[in-house]
PDB file of C-alpha atoms in Angstrom:
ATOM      1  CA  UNK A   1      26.512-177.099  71.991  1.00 76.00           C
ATOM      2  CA  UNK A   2      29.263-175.986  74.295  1.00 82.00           C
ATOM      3  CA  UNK A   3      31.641-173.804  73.030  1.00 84.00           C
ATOM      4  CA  UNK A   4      35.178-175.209  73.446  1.00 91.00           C
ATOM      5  CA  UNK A   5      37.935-173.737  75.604  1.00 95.00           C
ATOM      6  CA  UNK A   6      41.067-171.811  74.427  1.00 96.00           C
ATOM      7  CA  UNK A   7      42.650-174.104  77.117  1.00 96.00           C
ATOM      8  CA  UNK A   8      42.066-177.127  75.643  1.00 96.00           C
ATOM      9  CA  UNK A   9      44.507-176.090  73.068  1.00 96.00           C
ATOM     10  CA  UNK A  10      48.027-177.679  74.744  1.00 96.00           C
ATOM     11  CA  UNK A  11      50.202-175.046  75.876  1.00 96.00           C
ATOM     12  CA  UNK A  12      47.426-171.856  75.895  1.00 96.00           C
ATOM     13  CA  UNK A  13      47.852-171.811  79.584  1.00 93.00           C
ATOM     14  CA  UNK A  14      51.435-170.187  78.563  1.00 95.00           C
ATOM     15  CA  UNK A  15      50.008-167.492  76.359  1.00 96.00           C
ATOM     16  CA  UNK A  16      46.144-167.036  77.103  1.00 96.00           C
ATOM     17  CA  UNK A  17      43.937-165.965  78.810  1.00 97.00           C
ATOM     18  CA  UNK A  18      39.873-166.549  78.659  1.00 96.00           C
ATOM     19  CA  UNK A  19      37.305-164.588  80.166  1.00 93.00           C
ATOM     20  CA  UNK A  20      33.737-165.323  81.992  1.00 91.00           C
ATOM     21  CA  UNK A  21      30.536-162.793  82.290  1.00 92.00           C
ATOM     22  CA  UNK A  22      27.353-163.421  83.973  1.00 93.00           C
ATOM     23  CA  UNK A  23      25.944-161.141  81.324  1.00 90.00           C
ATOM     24  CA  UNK A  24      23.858-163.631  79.461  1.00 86.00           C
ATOM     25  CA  UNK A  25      24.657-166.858  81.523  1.00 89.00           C
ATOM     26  CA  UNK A  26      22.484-165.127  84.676  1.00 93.00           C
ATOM     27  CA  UNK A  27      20.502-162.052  82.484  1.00 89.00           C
ATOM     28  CA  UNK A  28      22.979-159.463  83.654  1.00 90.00           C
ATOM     29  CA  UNK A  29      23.762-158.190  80.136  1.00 85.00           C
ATOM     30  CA  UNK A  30      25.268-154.485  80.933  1.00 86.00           C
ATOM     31  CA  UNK A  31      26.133-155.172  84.580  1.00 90.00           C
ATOM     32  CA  UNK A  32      29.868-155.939  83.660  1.00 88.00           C
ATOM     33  CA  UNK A  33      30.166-158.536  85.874  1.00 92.00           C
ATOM     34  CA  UNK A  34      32.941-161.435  85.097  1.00 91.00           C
ATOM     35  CA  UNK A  35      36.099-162.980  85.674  1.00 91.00           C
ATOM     36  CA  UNK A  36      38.974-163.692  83.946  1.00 94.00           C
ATOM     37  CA  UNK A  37      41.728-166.922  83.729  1.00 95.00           C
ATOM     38  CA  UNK A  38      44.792-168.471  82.715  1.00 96.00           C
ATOM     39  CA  UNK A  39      48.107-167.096  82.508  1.00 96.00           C
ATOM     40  CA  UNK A  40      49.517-165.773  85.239  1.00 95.00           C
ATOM     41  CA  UNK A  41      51.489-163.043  83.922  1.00 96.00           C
ATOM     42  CA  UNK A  42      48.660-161.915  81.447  1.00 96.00           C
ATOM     43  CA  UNK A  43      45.996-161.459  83.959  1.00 95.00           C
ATOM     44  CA  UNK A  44      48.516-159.454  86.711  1.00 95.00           C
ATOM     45  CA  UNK A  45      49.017-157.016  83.548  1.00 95.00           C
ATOM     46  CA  UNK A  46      45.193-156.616  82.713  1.00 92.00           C
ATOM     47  CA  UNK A  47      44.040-156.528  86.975  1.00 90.00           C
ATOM     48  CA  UNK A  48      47.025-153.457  86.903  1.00 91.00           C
ATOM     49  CA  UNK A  49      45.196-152.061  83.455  1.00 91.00           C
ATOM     50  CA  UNK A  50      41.803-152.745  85.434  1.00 86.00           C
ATOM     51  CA  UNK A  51      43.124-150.670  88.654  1.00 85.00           C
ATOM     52  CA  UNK A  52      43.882-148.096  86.658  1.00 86.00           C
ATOM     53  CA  UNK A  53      40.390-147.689  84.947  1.00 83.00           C
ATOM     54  CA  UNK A  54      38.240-147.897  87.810  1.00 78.00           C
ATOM     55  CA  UNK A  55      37.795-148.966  91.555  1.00 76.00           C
ATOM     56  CA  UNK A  56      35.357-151.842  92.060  1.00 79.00           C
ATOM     57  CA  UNK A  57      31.891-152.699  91.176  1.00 85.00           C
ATOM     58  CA  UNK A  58      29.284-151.348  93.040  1.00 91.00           C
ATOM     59  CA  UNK A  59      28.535-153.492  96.165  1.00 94.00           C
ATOM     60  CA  UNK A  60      24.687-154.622  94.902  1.00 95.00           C
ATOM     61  CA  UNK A  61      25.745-155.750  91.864  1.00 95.00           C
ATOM     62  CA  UNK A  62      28.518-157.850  93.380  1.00 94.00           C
ATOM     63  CA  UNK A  63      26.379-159.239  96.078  1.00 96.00           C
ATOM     64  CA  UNK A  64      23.719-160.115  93.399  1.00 96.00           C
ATOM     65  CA  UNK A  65      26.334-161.860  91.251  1.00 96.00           C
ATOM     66  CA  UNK A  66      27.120-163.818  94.080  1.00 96.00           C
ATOM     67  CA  UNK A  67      23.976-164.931  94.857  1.00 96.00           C
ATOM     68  CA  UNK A  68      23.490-165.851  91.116  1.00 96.00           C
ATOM     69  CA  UNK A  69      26.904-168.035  91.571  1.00 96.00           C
ATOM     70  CA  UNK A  70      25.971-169.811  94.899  1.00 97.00           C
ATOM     71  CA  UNK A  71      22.400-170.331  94.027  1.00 96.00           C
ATOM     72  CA  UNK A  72      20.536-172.776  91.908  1.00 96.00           C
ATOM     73  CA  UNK A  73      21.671-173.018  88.868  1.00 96.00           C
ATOM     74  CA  UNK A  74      18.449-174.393  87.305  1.00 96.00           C
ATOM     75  CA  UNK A  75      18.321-170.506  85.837  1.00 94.00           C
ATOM     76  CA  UNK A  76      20.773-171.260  83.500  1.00 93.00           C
ATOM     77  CA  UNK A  77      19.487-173.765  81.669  1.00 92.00           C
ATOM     78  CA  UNK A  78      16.040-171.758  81.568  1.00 94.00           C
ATOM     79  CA  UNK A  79      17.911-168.412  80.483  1.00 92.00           C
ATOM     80  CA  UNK A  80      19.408-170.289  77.485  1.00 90.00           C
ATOM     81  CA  UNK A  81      16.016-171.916  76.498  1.00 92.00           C
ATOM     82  CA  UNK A  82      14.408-168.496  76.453  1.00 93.00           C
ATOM     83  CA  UNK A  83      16.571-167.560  74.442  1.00 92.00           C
ATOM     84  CA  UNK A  84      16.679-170.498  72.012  1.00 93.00           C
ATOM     85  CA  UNK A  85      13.197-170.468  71.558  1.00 95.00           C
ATOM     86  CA  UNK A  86      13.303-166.621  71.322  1.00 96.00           C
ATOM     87  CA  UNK A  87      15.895-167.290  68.031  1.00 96.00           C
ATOM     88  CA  UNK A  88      13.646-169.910  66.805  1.00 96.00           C
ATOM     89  CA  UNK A  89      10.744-167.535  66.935  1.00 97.00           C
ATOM     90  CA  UNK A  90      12.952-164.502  65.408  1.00 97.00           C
ATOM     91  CA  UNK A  91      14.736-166.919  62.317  1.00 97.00           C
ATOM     92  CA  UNK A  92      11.208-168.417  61.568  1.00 98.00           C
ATOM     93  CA  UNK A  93       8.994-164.697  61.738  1.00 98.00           C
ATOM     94  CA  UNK A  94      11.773-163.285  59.756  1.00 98.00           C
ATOM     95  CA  UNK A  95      12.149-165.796  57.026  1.00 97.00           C
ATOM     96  CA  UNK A  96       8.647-165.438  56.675  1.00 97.00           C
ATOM     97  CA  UNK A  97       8.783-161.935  56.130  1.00 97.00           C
ATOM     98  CA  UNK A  98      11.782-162.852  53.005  1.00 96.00           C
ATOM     99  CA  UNK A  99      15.164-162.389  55.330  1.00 97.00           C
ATOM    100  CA  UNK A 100      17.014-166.004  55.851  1.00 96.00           C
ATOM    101  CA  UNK A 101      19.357-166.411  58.573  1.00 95.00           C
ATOM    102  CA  UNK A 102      21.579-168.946  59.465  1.00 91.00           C
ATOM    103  CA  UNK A 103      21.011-170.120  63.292  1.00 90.00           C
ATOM    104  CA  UNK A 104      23.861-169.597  65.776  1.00 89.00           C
ATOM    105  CA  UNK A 105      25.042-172.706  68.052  1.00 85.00           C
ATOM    106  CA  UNK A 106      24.803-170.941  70.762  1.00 77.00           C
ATOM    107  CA  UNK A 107      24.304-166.814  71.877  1.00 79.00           C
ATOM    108  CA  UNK A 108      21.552-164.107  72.607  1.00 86.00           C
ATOM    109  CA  UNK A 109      22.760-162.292  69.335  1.00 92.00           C
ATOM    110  CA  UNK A 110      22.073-163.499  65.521  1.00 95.00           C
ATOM    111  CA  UNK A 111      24.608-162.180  63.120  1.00 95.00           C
ATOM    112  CA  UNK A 112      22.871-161.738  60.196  1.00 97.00           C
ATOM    113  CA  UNK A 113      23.733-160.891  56.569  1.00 97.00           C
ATOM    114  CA  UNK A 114      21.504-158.510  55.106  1.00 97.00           C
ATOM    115  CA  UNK A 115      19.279-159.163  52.778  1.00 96.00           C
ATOM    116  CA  UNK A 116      20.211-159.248  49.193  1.00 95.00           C
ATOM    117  CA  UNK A 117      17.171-156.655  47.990  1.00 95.00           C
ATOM    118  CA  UNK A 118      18.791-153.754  50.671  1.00 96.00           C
ATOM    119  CA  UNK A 119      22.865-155.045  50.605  1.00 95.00           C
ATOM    120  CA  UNK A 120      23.571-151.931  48.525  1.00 95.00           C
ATOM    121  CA  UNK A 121      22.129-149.502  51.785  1.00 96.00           C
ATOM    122  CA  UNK A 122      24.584-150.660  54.131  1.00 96.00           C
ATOM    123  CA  UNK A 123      24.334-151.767  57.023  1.00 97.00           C
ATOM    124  CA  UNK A 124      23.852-148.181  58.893  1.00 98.00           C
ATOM    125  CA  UNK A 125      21.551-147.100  56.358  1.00 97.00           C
ATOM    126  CA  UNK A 126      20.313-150.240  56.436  1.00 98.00           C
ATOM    127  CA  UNK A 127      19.597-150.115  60.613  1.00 98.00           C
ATOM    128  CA  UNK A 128      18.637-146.864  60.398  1.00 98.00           C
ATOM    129  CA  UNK A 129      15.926-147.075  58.079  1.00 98.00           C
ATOM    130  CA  UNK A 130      14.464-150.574  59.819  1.00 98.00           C
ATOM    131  CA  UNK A 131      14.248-148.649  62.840  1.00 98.00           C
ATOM    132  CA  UNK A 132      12.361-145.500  61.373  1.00 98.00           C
ATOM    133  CA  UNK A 133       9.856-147.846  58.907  1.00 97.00           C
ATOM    134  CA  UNK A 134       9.570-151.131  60.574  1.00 97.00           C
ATOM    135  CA  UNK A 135      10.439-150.170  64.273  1.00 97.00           C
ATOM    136  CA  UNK A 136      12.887-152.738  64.792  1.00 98.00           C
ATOM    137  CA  UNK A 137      16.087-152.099  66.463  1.00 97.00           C
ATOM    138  CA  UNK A 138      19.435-153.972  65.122  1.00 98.00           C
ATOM    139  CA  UNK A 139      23.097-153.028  65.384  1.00 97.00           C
ATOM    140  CA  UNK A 140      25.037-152.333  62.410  1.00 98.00           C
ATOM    141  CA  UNK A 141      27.282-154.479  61.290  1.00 97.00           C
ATOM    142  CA  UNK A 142      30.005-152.123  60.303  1.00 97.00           C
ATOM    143  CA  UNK A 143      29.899-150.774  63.916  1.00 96.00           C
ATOM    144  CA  UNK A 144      32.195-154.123  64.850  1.00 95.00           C
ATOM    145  CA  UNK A 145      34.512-153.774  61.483  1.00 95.00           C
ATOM    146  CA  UNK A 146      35.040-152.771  58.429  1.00 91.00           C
ATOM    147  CA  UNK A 147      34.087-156.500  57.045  1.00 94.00           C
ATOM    148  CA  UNK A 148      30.712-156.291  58.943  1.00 95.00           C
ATOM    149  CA  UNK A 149      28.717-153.890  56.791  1.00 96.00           C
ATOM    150  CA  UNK A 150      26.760-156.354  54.967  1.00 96.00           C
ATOM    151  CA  UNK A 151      25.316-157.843  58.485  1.00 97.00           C
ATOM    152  CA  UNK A 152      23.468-156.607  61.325  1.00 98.00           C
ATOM    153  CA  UNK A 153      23.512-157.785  65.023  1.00 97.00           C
ATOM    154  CA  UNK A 154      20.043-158.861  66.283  1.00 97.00           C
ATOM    155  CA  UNK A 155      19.859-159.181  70.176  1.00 94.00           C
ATOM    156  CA  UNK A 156      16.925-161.970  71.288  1.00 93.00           C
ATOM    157  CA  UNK A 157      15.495-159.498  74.064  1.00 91.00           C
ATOM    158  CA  UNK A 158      12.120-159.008  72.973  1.00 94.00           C
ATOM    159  CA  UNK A 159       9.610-161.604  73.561  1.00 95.00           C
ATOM    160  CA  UNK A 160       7.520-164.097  71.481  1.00 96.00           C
ATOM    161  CA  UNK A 161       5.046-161.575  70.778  1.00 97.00           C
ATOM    162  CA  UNK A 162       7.279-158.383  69.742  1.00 97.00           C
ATOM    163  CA  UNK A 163       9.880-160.888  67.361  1.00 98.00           C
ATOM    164  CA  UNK A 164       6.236-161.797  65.229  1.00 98.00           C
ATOM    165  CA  UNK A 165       5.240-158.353  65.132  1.00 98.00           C
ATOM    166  CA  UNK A 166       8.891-157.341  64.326  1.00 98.00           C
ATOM    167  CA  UNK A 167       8.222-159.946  61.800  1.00 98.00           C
ATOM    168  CA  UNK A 168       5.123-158.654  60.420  1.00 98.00           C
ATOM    169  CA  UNK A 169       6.951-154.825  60.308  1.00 98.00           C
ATOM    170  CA  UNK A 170       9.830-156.288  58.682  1.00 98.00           C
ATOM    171  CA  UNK A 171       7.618-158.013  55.213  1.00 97.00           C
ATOM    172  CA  UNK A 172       5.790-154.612  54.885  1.00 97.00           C
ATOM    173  CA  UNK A 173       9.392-152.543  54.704  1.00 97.00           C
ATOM    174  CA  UNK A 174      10.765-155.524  52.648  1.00 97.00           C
ATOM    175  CA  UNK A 175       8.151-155.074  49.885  1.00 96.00           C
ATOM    176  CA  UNK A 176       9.066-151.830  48.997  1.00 94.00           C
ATOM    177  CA  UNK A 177      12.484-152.891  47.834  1.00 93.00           C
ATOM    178  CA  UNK A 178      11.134-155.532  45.732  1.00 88.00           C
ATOM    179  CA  UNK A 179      11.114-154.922  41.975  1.00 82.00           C
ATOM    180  CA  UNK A 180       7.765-153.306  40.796  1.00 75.00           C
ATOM    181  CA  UNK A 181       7.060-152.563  43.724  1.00 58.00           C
TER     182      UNK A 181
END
């Protein structure tokens, strides 16, 4: 899957712009590192928005983000199967354990709807209560909007070996919700 372009949309060039990170493209997630392109006009305003927030990257991480662009690219293709198979590993340990999610095309994050049994918690509540029981991390869903309580965000960081444990964690909290219990 490749997601499409905004530009492939006649006339966005006018009134869009589209931006580029290395963040999960070259592992750099949290280095801020990216570009941005298309109208002219749009991206003078945001580099004069940009000038006014900071002054540059610091030097390593630019240099390293260079050497990511320049060098072999085989890495990309072997970043995104790590993390398909990671989200393979994650959907399949977790719908074992009773949660069913519905498989991205393409990211390092699952958006998933919580499961029916602990909807009513929320998804704070919900997070919050994973973490303490089942020791797995997620991000609530109403942290990105209003109409994002009922989901969590699951980042694909762990390996293999943590998402089946995770997975294992996660059936032994479930249980408790289920009735007689």
């Amino acid at each position: 899957y490749v997601a499409p372009s905004i530009f492939e949309v006649e006339g966005a060039l006018d009134v869009a712009v589209e931006s580029y990170t290395l963040s999960k493209s070259y592992n750099m997630a949290g280095w801020r590192v990216g570009c941005v392109v298309g109208n002219e006009k749009l991206i003078g305003a945001l580099q004069k928005i940009k000038s006014w927030l900071d002054y540059g990257l610091y030097t390593p991480i630019q240099i390293a983000a260079t050497i990511a662009l320049n060098g072999d690219q085989t890495c990309v293709q072997e970043i995104a199967n790590k993390y398909e198979h990671r989200m393979e590993v994650l959907i399949d340990s977790f719908g074992a354990a009773g949660w069913k999610m519905t498989k991205p095309k393409a990211s390092m994050f699952i958006w998933a709807e919580i499961p029916e049994s602990v909807k009513h918690l929320g998804s704070m509540e919900f997070s919050k209560r994973l973490l303490q029981e089942a020791k797995i991390a997620v991000s609530p869903g109403i942290g990105f909007g209003n109409h994002g309580d009922h989901y969590v965000r699951i980042a694909l960081i762990e390996n293999e070996n943590r998402i089946r444990q995770a997975g294992r964690n996660l059936k032994k909290f479930l249980k408790q919700f289920e009735p007689n219990a």
